[in-house]
Protein backbone atom coordinates (compact mmCIF):
# COMPACT_ATOMS: atom_id res chain seq x y z
CA UNK A 1 0.00 0.00 0.00
CA UNK A 2 1.37 3.38 -1.05
CA UNK A 3 1.10 6.06 1.62
CA UNK A 4 1.55 9.77 0.86
CA UNK A 5 1.76 12.65 3.33
CA UNK A 6 1.52 16.41 2.81
CA UNK A 7 2.22 19.62 4.70
CA UNK A 8 2.61 19.29 8.48
CA UNK A 9 1.46 15.66 8.40
CA UNK A 10 4.56 14.94 6.32
CA UNK A 11 6.74 17.14 8.55
CA UNK A 12 5.70 15.18 11.65
CA UNK A 13 6.11 11.78 10.00
CA UNK A 14 9.44 12.79 8.52
CA UNK A 15 9.00 11.65 4.94
CA UNK A 16 6.65 12.30 2.03
CA UNK A 17 5.75 8.77 1.06
CA UNK A 18 6.36 5.14 1.89
CA UNK A 19 5.13 1.70 0.91
CA UNK A 20 3.84 -0.35 3.82
CA UNK A 21 2.04 -3.67 4.14
CA UNK A 22 -0.48 -3.33 6.97
CA UNK A 23 -1.66 -6.54 8.69
CA UNK A 24 -4.70 -8.32 7.28
CA UNK A 25 -7.03 -6.98 9.98
CA UNK A 26 -6.60 -3.42 8.65
CA UNK A 27 -9.82 -3.21 6.62
CA UNK A 28 -10.72 0.49 6.74
CA UNK A 29 -9.04 3.92 6.83
CA UNK A 30 -9.80 4.04 10.57
CA UNK A 31 -8.02 0.71 11.06
CA UNK A 32 -5.07 2.02 9.06
CA UNK A 33 -4.81 5.16 11.19
CA UNK A 34 -4.78 3.07 14.38
CA UNK A 35 -2.11 0.76 12.98
CA UNK A 36 0.05 3.63 11.61
CA UNK A 37 0.11 5.17 15.11
CA UNK A 38 2.14 2.10 16.18
CA UNK A 39 4.67 2.45 13.35
CA UNK A 40 6.57 5.42 14.85
CA UNK A 41 6.10 8.31 17.31
CA UNK A 42 6.03 10.64 14.27
CA UNK A 43 3.14 8.74 12.71
CA UNK A 44 1.34 8.75 16.06
CA UNK A 45 1.82 12.52 16.45
CA UNK A 46 0.74 13.30 12.89
CA UNK A 47 -2.47 11.26 13.12
CA UNK A 48 -3.31 11.93 16.78
CA UNK A 49 -6.22 14.26 15.98
CA UNK A 50 -8.07 13.04 12.91
CA UNK A 51 -10.45 16.01 13.14
CA UNK A 52 -7.65 18.07 11.52
CA UNK A 53 -6.44 15.41 9.08
CA UNK A 54 -8.09 14.56 5.77
CA UNK A 55 -7.71 11.29 3.92
CA UNK A 56 -7.88 10.54 0.20
CA UNK A 57 -7.89 7.02 -1.23
CA UNK A 58 -6.94 6.83 -4.89
CA UNK A 59 -7.23 10.63 -4.99
CA UNK A 60 -10.80 10.79 -3.69
CA UNK A 61 -11.75 12.24 -0.31
CA UNK A 62 -12.95 9.48 2.02
CA UNK A 63 -14.01 9.06 5.65
CA UNK A 64 -12.58 6.77 8.31
CA UNK A 65 -15.02 3.98 7.47
CA UNK A 66 -13.87 3.75 3.85
CA UNK A 67 -12.72 0.20 3.00
CA UNK A 68 -9.16 -0.37 1.82
CA UNK A 69 -7.90 -2.68 -0.93
CA UNK A 70 -4.43 -3.91 -1.80
CA UNK A 71 -2.73 -1.47 -4.11
CA UNK A 72 -4.64 1.59 -2.86
CA UNK A 73 -2.90 4.95 -2.83
CA UNK A 74 -3.72 6.47 0.57
CA UNK A 75 -2.92 10.11 1.35
CA UNK A 76 -3.13 11.95 4.68
CA UNK A 77 -2.98 15.72 4.86
CA UNK A 78 -4.33 18.78 6.72
CA UNK A 79 -7.46 20.63 5.55
CA UNK A 80 -6.54 22.36 2.30
CA UNK A 81 -5.51 26.04 2.12
CA UNK A 82 -5.08 26.89 -1.54
CA UNK A 83 -6.60 29.67 -3.59
CA UNK B 1 -13.06 24.77 -20.06
CA UNK B 2 -9.46 24.36 -18.93
CA UNK B 3 -7.46 23.72 -15.79
CA UNK B 4 -3.74 24.30 -15.36
CA UNK B 5 -1.53 23.62 -12.34
CA UNK B 6 1.86 25.16 -12.86
CA UNK B 7 4.94 26.59 -11.17
CA UNK B 8 5.28 29.45 -13.68
CA UNK B 9 3.51 32.79 -13.40
CA UNK B 10 0.65 33.48 -15.81
CA UNK B 11 -0.07 36.44 -18.07
CA UNK B 12 -3.47 37.62 -16.88
CA UNK B 13 -4.05 39.76 -19.95
CA UNK B 14 -3.25 37.03 -22.43
CA UNK B 15 -5.32 34.46 -20.56
CA UNK B 16 -8.40 36.67 -20.39
CA UNK B 17 -8.06 37.75 -23.99
CA UNK B 18 -7.78 34.14 -25.17
CA UNK B 19 -10.85 33.17 -23.16
CA UNK B 20 -13.20 35.46 -25.07
CA UNK B 21 -11.40 35.73 -28.42
CA UNK B 22 -13.67 35.30 -31.39
CA UNK B 23 -16.79 34.34 -29.47
CA UNK B 24 -19.20 37.22 -29.92
CA UNK B 25 -21.96 35.48 -28.01
CA UNK B 26 -20.09 36.36 -24.82
CA UNK B 27 -21.58 39.31 -22.95
CA UNK B 28 -19.57 39.14 -19.75
CA UNK B 29 -16.19 38.00 -18.46
CA UNK B 30 -15.72 37.68 -14.72
CA UNK B 31 -12.35 36.93 -13.23
CA UNK B 32 -10.67 36.60 -9.87
CA UNK B 33 -6.94 36.69 -9.17
CA UNK B 34 -5.59 35.63 -5.79
CA UNK B 35 -2.37 37.34 -4.73
CA UNK B 36 0.20 36.66 -2.01
CA UNK B 37 -0.44 39.10 0.85
CA UNK B 38 2.42 40.45 2.92
CA UNK B 39 0.46 39.91 6.13
CA UNK B 40 -0.98 36.74 7.59
CA UNK B 41 -4.21 36.79 9.60
CA UNK B 42 -3.60 35.32 13.02
CA UNK B 43 -7.23 35.59 14.06
CA UNK B 44 -8.87 38.09 16.42
CA UNK B 45 -7.61 40.95 14.26
CA UNK B 46 -3.94 40.09 14.79
CA UNK B 47 -1.58 39.84 11.82
CA UNK B 48 2.06 38.91 11.16
CA UNK B 49 4.31 39.96 8.29
CA UNK B 50 4.90 37.37 5.57
CA UNK B 51 7.82 37.59 3.15
CA UNK B 52 6.96 34.62 0.99
CA UNK B 53 5.08 31.36 0.92
CA UNK B 54 5.48 27.94 -0.59
CA UNK B 55 2.47 26.26 -2.10
CA UNK B 56 2.50 22.49 -2.01
CA UNK B 57 -0.05 20.33 -3.80
CA UNK B 58 -1.00 16.72 -4.51
CA UNK B 59 -0.11 16.18 -8.19
CA UNK B 60 -2.80 14.25 -9.95
CA UNK B 61 -5.48 14.74 -7.34
CA UNK B 62 -5.24 18.53 -7.72
CA UNK B 63 -6.02 18.45 -11.43
CA UNK B 64 -8.78 15.89 -10.85
CA UNK B 65 -10.47 18.09 -8.24
CA UNK B 66 -10.14 21.27 -10.31
CA UNK B 67 -11.68 19.59 -13.36
CA UNK B 68 -14.52 18.32 -11.18
CA UNK B 69 -15.15 21.79 -9.71
CA UNK B 70 -15.15 23.32 -13.19
CA UNK B 71 -17.56 20.64 -14.46
CA UNK B 72 -19.87 21.45 -11.56
CA UNK B 73 -19.83 25.16 -12.49
CA UNK B 74 -20.68 24.27 -16.09
CA UNK B 75 -23.64 22.22 -14.89
CA UNK B 76 -24.94 25.06 -12.73
CA UNK B 77 -24.46 28.02 -15.05
CA UNK B 78 -24.54 28.69 -18.76
CA UNK B 79 -20.89 29.39 -19.51
CA UNK B 80 -19.16 29.98 -22.85
CA UNK B 81 -15.66 29.41 -21.45
CA UNK B 82 -13.87 28.98 -18.15
CA UNK B 83 -10.32 28.74 -16.90
CA UNK B 84 -8.61 27.86 -13.65
CA UNK B 85 -4.87 28.36 -13.24
CA UNK B 86 -3.30 27.55 -9.86
CA UNK B 87 0.39 27.92 -9.16
CA UNK B 88 2.57 25.97 -6.75
CA UNK B 89 6.11 26.43 -5.46
CA UNK B 90 7.65 29.45 -3.75
CA UNK B 91 5.85 32.77 -4.22
CA UNK B 92 6.61 36.21 -2.87
CA UNK B 93 4.33 38.98 -1.62
CA UNK B 94 2.36 40.46 -4.52
CA UNK B 95 2.78 37.36 -6.72
CA UNK B 96 -0.23 35.86 -8.45
CA UNK B 97 -1.39 32.55 -6.93
CA UNK B 98 -4.57 31.66 -8.74
CA UNK B 99 -6.76 32.78 -11.61
CA UNK B 100 -10.40 31.87 -12.03
CA UNK B 101 -12.22 33.25 -15.06
CA UNK B 102 -15.66 32.63 -16.52
CA UNK B 103 -17.17 33.99 -19.73
CA UNK B 104 -20.89 33.76 -20.44
CA UNK B 105 -23.62 35.27 -22.58
CA UNK B 106 -25.07 36.89 -19.42
CA UNK B 107 -23.20 38.62 -16.62
CA UNK B 108 -24.96 36.85 -13.75
CA UNK B 109 -23.74 33.45 -14.91
CA UNK B 110 -20.16 34.67 -15.31
CA UNK B 111 -20.08 36.42 -11.92
CA UNK B 112 -21.75 33.66 -9.92
CA UNK B 113 -19.71 30.86 -11.50
CA UNK B 114 -16.47 32.76 -10.86
CA UNK B 115 -17.37 33.29 -7.19
CA UNK B 116 -18.41 29.63 -6.86
CA UNK B 117 -15.18 28.36 -8.40
CA UNK B 118 -12.85 30.26 -6.09
CA UNK B 119 -14.90 29.44 -2.97
CA UNK B 120 -15.14 25.76 -3.85
CA UNK B 121 -11.50 25.48 -4.91
CA UNK B 122 -10.39 26.89 -1.55
CA UNK B 123 -11.94 23.99 0.36
CA UNK B 124 -11.63 21.14 -2.17
CA UNK B 125 -8.40 21.48 -4.13
CA UNK B 126 -5.43 19.84 -2.33
CA UNK B 127 -3.07 22.79 -1.87
CA UNK B 128 -1.28 23.81 1.32
CA UNK B 129 0.43 27.09 2.11
CA UNK B 130 3.64 27.34 4.13
CA UNK B 131 4.18 30.98 5.08
CA UNK B 132 7.64 32.39 5.72
CA UNK B 133 7.96 35.16 8.30
CA UNK B 134 10.91 37.60 8.44
CA UNK B 135 12.55 35.68 11.33
CA UNK B 136 13.01 32.76 8.94
CA UNK B 137 10.30 30.60 10.45
CA UNK B 138 7.81 28.79 8.30
CA UNK B 139 4.33 27.88 9.44
CA UNK B 140 1.54 26.02 7.74
CA UNK B 141 -1.55 28.14 7.19
CA UNK B 142 -4.61 26.78 8.98
CA UNK B 143 -7.82 26.21 7.05
CA UNK B 144 -10.30 28.97 7.82
CA UNK B 145 -13.83 28.41 9.03
CA UNK B 146 -14.87 31.33 6.83
CA UNK B 147 -13.72 29.39 3.75
CA UNK B 148 -15.77 26.37 4.74
CA UNK B 149 -18.76 28.64 5.30
CA UNK B 150 -18.21 30.30 1.91
CA UNK B 151 -18.30 26.91 0.19
CA UNK B 152 -21.27 25.73 2.21
CA UNK B 153 -23.49 28.47 0.80
CA UNK B 154 -23.18 26.88 -2.68
CA UNK B 155 -24.32 23.41 -1.57
CA UNK C 1 -10.97 54.61 -6.48
CA UNK C 2 -11.41 55.89 -9.99
CA UNK C 3 -14.10 56.36 -12.62
CA UNK C 4 -13.56 56.95 -16.32
CA UNK C 5 -16.10 57.56 -19.05
CA UNK C 6 -14.42 57.41 -22.44
CA UNK C 7 -14.87 56.74 -26.14
CA UNK C 8 -11.53 54.89 -26.42
CA UNK C 9 -11.04 51.21 -25.74
CA UNK C 10 -9.17 50.21 -22.57
CA UNK C 11 -6.26 47.87 -22.00
CA UNK C 12 -7.66 45.36 -19.53
CA UNK C 13 -4.24 43.99 -18.62
CA UNK C 14 -2.70 47.38 -17.93
CA UNK C 15 -5.70 48.54 -15.91
CA UNK C 16 -5.74 45.46 -13.69
CA UNK C 17 -1.99 45.53 -13.21
CA UNK C 18 -2.06 49.20 -12.19
CA UNK C 19 -4.86 48.53 -9.72
CA UNK C 20 -2.82 46.16 -7.57
CA UNK C 21 0.72 47.38 -8.30
CA UNK C 22 2.83 47.80 -5.20
CA UNK C 23 0.09 47.12 -2.67
CA UNK C 24 0.98 43.80 -1.07
CA UNK C 25 -1.92 43.95 1.36
CA UNK C 26 -4.17 42.96 -1.54
CA UNK C 27 -5.19 39.31 -1.49
CA UNK C 28 -7.78 39.33 -4.24
CA UNK C 29 -8.67 41.16 -7.44
CA UNK C 30 -12.12 40.63 -8.91
CA UNK C 31 -13.06 42.07 -12.26
CA UNK C 32 -15.89 42.08 -14.74
CA UNK C 33 -15.76 43.08 -18.39
CA UNK C 34 -18.95 43.62 -20.36
CA UNK C 35 -18.70 42.88 -24.08
CA UNK C 36 -20.91 43.67 -27.08
CA UNK C 37 -22.83 40.52 -27.98
CA UNK C 38 -23.71 39.76 -31.59
CA UNK C 39 -27.24 38.78 -30.62
CA UNK C 40 -29.95 40.79 -28.91
CA UNK C 41 -32.42 39.13 -26.54
CA UNK C 42 -35.94 39.81 -27.73
CA UNK C 43 -37.55 38.06 -24.78
CA UNK C 44 -39.22 34.64 -24.64
CA UNK C 45 -36.02 33.03 -25.89
CA UNK C 46 -36.04 34.89 -29.20
CA UNK C 47 -32.92 36.68 -30.42
CA UNK C 48 -31.89 38.91 -33.32
CA UNK C 49 -28.42 39.46 -34.80
CA UNK C 50 -26.67 42.69 -33.86
CA UNK C 51 -23.78 44.09 -35.89
CA UNK C 52 -22.95 47.06 -33.68
CA UNK C 53 -24.36 49.40 -31.08
CA UNK C 54 -24.05 53.02 -30.13
CA UNK C 55 -23.83 53.90 -26.47
CA UNK C 56 -25.15 57.31 -25.56
CA UNK C 57 -24.75 58.88 -22.13
CA UNK C 58 -25.48 62.00 -20.12
CA UNK C 59 -22.09 63.72 -19.69
CA UNK C 60 -21.67 65.02 -16.19
CA UNK C 61 -24.46 63.01 -14.63
CA UNK C 62 -22.80 59.75 -15.72
CA UNK C 63 -19.58 60.49 -13.87
CA UNK C 64 -21.52 61.74 -10.84
CA UNK C 65 -23.55 58.52 -10.64
CA UNK C 66 -20.52 56.27 -11.15
CA UNK C 67 -18.59 58.05 -8.39
CA UNK C 68 -21.58 57.69 -6.10
CA UNK C 69 -21.92 53.97 -6.86
CA UNK C 70 -18.22 53.47 -6.21
CA UNK C 71 -18.45 55.41 -2.93
CA UNK C 72 -21.30 53.17 -1.88
CA UNK C 73 -19.20 50.06 -2.59
CA UNK C 74 -16.37 51.49 -0.49
CA UNK C 75 -18.77 52.04 2.39
CA UNK C 76 -20.08 48.50 2.22
CA UNK C 77 -16.85 46.56 1.69
CA UNK C 78 -13.22 46.88 2.69
CA UNK C 79 -11.54 47.67 -0.61
CA UNK C 80 -7.94 48.57 -1.37
CA UNK C 81 -8.68 49.89 -4.84
CA UNK C 82 -11.50 50.03 -7.36
CA UNK C 83 -12.00 51.12 -10.93
CA UNK C 84 -14.93 51.66 -13.25
CA UNK C 85 -14.37 52.36 -16.95
CA UNK C 86 -17.42 52.75 -19.18
CA UNK C 87 -17.20 53.48 -22.88
CA UNK C 88 -19.63 55.37 -25.10
CA UNK C 89 -19.95 55.84 -28.86
CA UNK C 90 -20.18 53.18 -31.56
CA UNK C 91 -19.00 49.68 -30.61
CA UNK C 92 -18.95 46.46 -32.61
CA UNK C 93 -19.64 42.86 -31.60
CA UNK C 94 -16.88 41.60 -29.31
CA UNK C 95 -15.81 45.12 -28.23
CA UNK C 96 -15.33 45.89 -24.56
CA UNK C 97 -18.07 48.13 -23.10
CA UNK C 98 -17.36 48.33 -19.40
CA UNK C 99 -14.78 47.29 -16.83
CA UNK C 100 -15.45 47.02 -13.12
CA UNK C 101 -12.57 45.93 -10.90
CA UNK C 102 -12.14 45.71 -7.13
CA UNK C 103 -9.04 44.80 -5.14
CA UNK C 104 -9.23 43.94 -1.44
CA UNK C 105 -7.32 42.18 1.31
CA UNK C 106 -9.98 39.44 1.30
CA UNK C 107 -11.58 37.79 -1.71
CA UNK C 108 -15.18 38.05 -0.48
CA UNK C 109 -15.00 41.85 -0.39
CA UNK C 110 -13.49 42.04 -3.88
CA UNK C 111 -16.01 39.61 -5.41
CA UNK C 112 -19.12 41.05 -3.77
CA UNK C 113 -18.17 44.67 -4.45
CA UNK C 114 -17.48 43.87 -8.11
CA UNK C 115 -20.85 42.16 -8.50
CA UNK C 116 -22.59 45.04 -6.71
CA UNK C 117 -20.94 47.67 -8.90
CA UNK C 118 -21.97 46.14 -12.21
CA UNK C 119 -25.52 45.40 -11.05
CA UNK C 120 -25.98 48.90 -9.62
CA UNK C 121 -24.36 50.63 -12.58
CA UNK C 122 -26.76 48.88 -14.97
CA UNK C 123 -29.79 50.50 -13.37
CA UNK C 124 -28.36 53.82 -12.17
CA UNK C 125 -25.78 55.10 -14.65
CA UNK C 126 -27.37 57.14 -17.48
CA UNK C 127 -26.33 55.14 -20.56
CA UNK C 128 -28.56 54.01 -23.42
CA UNK C 129 -27.85 51.41 -26.07
CA UNK C 130 -28.97 51.75 -29.68
CA UNK C 131 -28.51 48.39 -31.41
CA UNK C 132 -27.92 48.12 -35.15
CA UNK C 133 -29.30 45.07 -36.92
CA UNK C 134 -28.01 43.80 -40.31
CA UNK C 135 -30.97 45.37 -42.17
CA UNK C 136 -29.66 48.75 -41.11
CA UNK C 137 -32.32 49.43 -38.54
CA UNK C 138 -31.47 50.79 -35.14
CA UNK C 139 -33.54 50.17 -32.05
CA UNK C 140 -33.17 51.35 -28.49
CA UNK C 141 -32.58 48.54 -26.04
CA UNK C 142 -35.29 48.26 -23.41
CA UNK C 143 -34.36 48.18 -19.74
CA UNK C 144 -34.65 44.65 -18.41
CA UNK C 145 -36.67 43.66 -15.38
CA UNK C 146 -33.88 41.21 -14.52
CA UNK C 147 -31.46 44.13 -14.15
CA UNK C 148 -33.81 45.92 -11.78
CA UNK C 149 -34.17 42.70 -9.78
CA UNK C 150 -30.39 42.25 -9.68
CA UNK C 151 -29.95 45.74 -8.24
CA UNK C 152 -32.82 45.29 -5.78
CA UNK C 153 -31.04 42.44 -4.03
CA UNK C 154 -28.32 44.87 -2.87
CA UNK C 155 -30.75 47.34 -1.29
CA UNK D 1 -34.95 76.39 -18.05
CA UNK D 2 -32.58 74.05 -19.87
CA UNK D 3 -34.21 70.85 -21.12
CA UNK D 4 -32.19 67.83 -22.27
CA UNK D 5 -33.48 64.66 -23.94
CA UNK D 6 -31.82 61.31 -24.53
CA UNK D 7 -32.34 58.15 -26.58
CA UNK D 8 -35.86 57.63 -27.97
CA UNK D 9 -37.21 60.56 -25.95
CA UNK D 10 -34.90 62.77 -28.00
CA UNK D 11 -35.78 60.96 -31.24
CA UNK D 12 -39.49 61.62 -30.70
CA UNK D 13 -39.02 65.26 -29.69
CA UNK D 14 -36.61 65.81 -32.58
CA UNK D 15 -33.80 67.61 -30.81
CA UNK D 16 -31.37 66.97 -27.94
CA UNK D 17 -31.84 70.13 -25.93
CA UNK D 18 -33.68 73.40 -25.79
CA UNK D 19 -34.17 76.35 -23.48
CA UNK D 20 -37.80 77.06 -22.62
CA UNK D 21 -39.56 79.38 -20.20
CA UNK D 22 -42.57 77.51 -18.82
CA UNK D 23 -45.46 79.60 -17.43
CA UNK D 24 -45.37 80.52 -13.74
CA UNK D 25 -47.89 77.84 -12.76
CA UNK D 26 -45.38 75.08 -13.68
CA UNK D 27 -44.11 74.32 -10.18
CA UNK D 28 -43.19 70.63 -10.36
CA UNK D 29 -41.81 68.07 -12.80
CA UNK D 30 -45.35 66.76 -13.24
CA UNK D 31 -46.54 70.27 -14.17
CA UNK D 32 -43.67 70.57 -16.62
CA UNK D 33 -44.54 67.27 -18.31
CA UNK D 34 -48.16 68.40 -18.73
CA UNK D 35 -47.08 71.73 -20.19
CA UNK D 36 -44.44 70.21 -22.51
CA UNK D 37 -47.14 67.95 -24.00
CA UNK D 38 -48.72 71.15 -25.38
CA UNK D 39 -45.49 72.40 -26.96
CA UNK D 40 -45.49 69.98 -29.93
CA UNK D 41 -46.89 66.59 -30.98
CA UNK D 42 -43.34 65.20 -30.61
CA UNK D 43 -43.14 66.34 -26.99
CA UNK D 44 -46.58 64.88 -26.34
CA UNK D 45 -45.60 61.53 -27.86
CA UNK D 46 -42.28 61.34 -26.02
CA UNK D 47 -43.81 62.05 -22.61
CA UNK D 48 -47.14 60.25 -23.11
CA UNK D 49 -46.23 57.33 -20.80
CA UNK D 50 -44.20 58.59 -17.87
CA UNK D 51 -43.91 55.03 -16.52
CA UNK D 52 -41.17 54.52 -19.13
CA UNK D 53 -39.55 57.95 -18.84
CA UNK D 54 -37.11 58.99 -16.12
CA UNK D 55 -36.42 62.56 -15.06
CA UNK D 56 -33.28 64.12 -13.60
CA UNK D 57 -33.13 67.67 -12.26
CA UNK D 58 -29.63 69.08 -12.01
CA UNK D 59 -28.34 65.54 -12.70
CA UNK D 60 -30.21 63.88 -9.83
CA UNK D 61 -33.05 61.41 -10.35
CA UNK D 62 -36.36 62.92 -9.21
CA UNK D 63 -40.03 62.03 -9.20
CA UNK D 64 -42.96 63.91 -10.74
CA UNK D 65 -43.61 65.84 -7.52
CA UNK D 66 -40.12 67.34 -7.45
CA UNK D 67 -40.27 71.18 -7.32
CA UNK D 68 -38.63 73.18 -10.10
CA UNK D 69 -36.59 76.39 -9.83
CA UNK D 70 -35.48 78.90 -12.44
CA UNK D 71 -32.18 77.83 -13.94
CA UNK D 72 -32.75 74.11 -13.34
CA UNK D 73 -31.32 71.63 -15.83
CA UNK D 74 -34.10 69.14 -16.48
CA UNK D 75 -33.47 65.90 -18.38
CA UNK D 76 -35.97 63.32 -19.67
CA UNK D 77 -34.85 59.89 -20.85
CA UNK D 78 -35.82 56.19 -20.94
CA UNK D 79 -34.77 53.76 -18.19
CA UNK D 80 -31.02 53.31 -18.51
CA UNK D 81 -29.42 50.37 -20.34
CA UNK D 82 -25.68 50.67 -19.85
CA UNK D 83 -23.18 48.15 -18.58
Coordinates of N, CA and C in Angstrom, one line a residue, chain A residues 4-8 10-11 54 56 58-61 73-75 77-83, chain B residues 56-58 60-61 64-65 68 86 98 121-129 140-143:
Chain A
X4 N 1.0 8.5 1.2 CA 1.5 9.8 0.9 C 1.1 10.8 1.9
X5 N 2.0 11.7 2.3 CA 1.8 12.6 3.3 C 2.1 14.0 2.8
X6 N 1.3 15.0 3.2 CA 1.5 16.4 2.8 C 1.6 17.4 4.0
X7 N 2.2 18.5 3.8 CA 2.2 19.6 4.7 C 2.7 19.2 6.1
X8 N 2.0 19.6 7.2 CA 2.6 19.3 8.5 C 2.4 17.8 8.9
X10 N 3.3 15.4 6.8 CA 4.6 14.9 6.3 C 5.7 15.4 7.3
X11 N 5.7 16.7 7.7 CA 6.7 17.1 8.6 C 6.8 16.3 9.8
X54 N -7.2 15.1 6.8 CA -8.1 14.6 5.8 C -7.4 13.3 5.1
X56 N -7.4 10.8 1.6 CA -7.9 10.5 0.2 C -7.4 9.1 -0.2
X58 N -7.0 6.7 -3.4 CA -6.9 6.8 -4.9 C -7.4 8.2 -5.4
X59 N -7.0 9.2 -4.6 CA -7.2 10.6 -5.0 C -8.7 11.0 -4.9
X60 N -9.4 10.4 -4.0 CA -10.8 10.8 -3.7 C -10.9 11.0 -2.2
X61 N -11.5 12.1 -1.8 CA -11.7 12.2 -0.3 C -12.6 11.1 0.2
X73 N -3.8 3.8 -3.1 CA -2.9 5.0 -2.8 C -3.6 5.7 -1.7
X74 N -3.0 5.8 -0.6 CA -3.7 6.5 0.6 C -2.9 7.7 1.0
X75 N -3.6 8.9 1.0 CA -2.9 10.1 1.4 C -3.5 10.7 2.6
X77 N -3.4 14.3 4.9 CA -3.0 15.7 4.9 C -3.9 16.6 5.7
X78 N -3.5 17.8 6.0 CA -4.3 18.8 6.7 C -5.4 19.3 5.8
X79 N -6.5 19.9 6.4 CA -7.5 20.6 5.5 C -6.7 21.6 4.6
X80 N -7.3 21.7 3.4 CA -6.5 22.4 2.3 C -6.6 23.9 2.5
X81 N -5.6 24.6 2.0 CA -5.5 26.0 2.1 C -5.0 26.7 0.9
X82 N -5.5 26.3 -0.3 CA -5.1 26.9 -1.5 C -5.9 28.1 -1.9
X83 N -5.8 28.5 -3.1 CA -6.6 29.7 -3.6 C -6.0 31.0 -3.3
Chain B
X56 N 2.3 23.9 -1.7 CA 2.5 22.5 -2.0 C 1.2 21.9 -2.5
X57 N 1.2 20.9 -3.4 CA 0.0 20.3 -3.8 C 0.1 18.8 -4.0
X58 N -1.0 18.2 -4.3 CA -1.0 16.7 -4.5 C -1.1 16.5 -6.0
X60 N -1.8 15.3 -9.5 CA -2.8 14.2 -10.0 C -4.2 14.5 -9.3
X61 N -4.2 14.5 -8.0 CA -5.5 14.7 -7.3 C -5.9 16.2 -7.5
X64 N -7.5 16.6 -10.9 CA -8.8 15.9 -10.8 C -9.9 16.7 -10.1
X65 N -9.5 17.3 -9.0 CA -10.5 18.1 -8.2 C -10.8 19.4 -9.0
X68 N -13.2 18.6 -11.7 CA -14.5 18.3 -11.2 C -15.3 19.6 -10.8
X86 N -3.8 27.5 -11.3 CA -3.3 27.6 -9.9 C -1.8 27.3 -9.9
X98 N -3.5 32.4 -8.1 CA -4.6 31.7 -8.7 C -5.4 32.6 -9.6
X121 N -12.9 25.8 -4.8 CA -11.5 25.5 -4.9 C -10.8 25.6 -3.6
X122 N -11.1 26.6 -2.8 CA -10.4 26.9 -1.5 C -10.6 25.8 -0.5
X123 N -11.7 25.0 -0.6 CA -11.9 24.0 0.4 C -11.8 22.6 -0.2
X124 N -11.7 22.5 -1.6 CA -11.6 21.1 -2.2 C -10.3 20.8 -2.9
X125 N -9.6 21.8 -3.4 CA -8.4 21.5 -4.1 C -7.2 21.3 -3.2
X126 N -6.5 20.2 -3.3 CA -5.4 19.8 -2.3 C -4.2 20.7 -2.5
X127 N -4.2 21.9 -2.0 CA -3.1 22.8 -1.9 C -2.8 23.1 -0.4
X128 N -1.6 23.4 0.0 CA -1.3 23.8 1.3 C -0.3 24.9 1.3
X129 N -0.5 25.9 2.1 CA 0.4 27.1 2.1 C 1.4 27.1 3.3
X140 N 2.6 26.4 8.6 CA 1.5 26.0 7.7 C 0.3 26.8 8.1
X141 N -0.3 27.4 7.0 CA -1.5 28.1 7.2 C -2.7 27.2 7.6
X142 N -3.4 27.6 8.6 CA -4.6 26.8 9.0 C -5.8 27.0 8.0
X143 N -6.6 26.0 7.8 CA -7.8 26.2 7.0 C -8.7 27.1 7.9

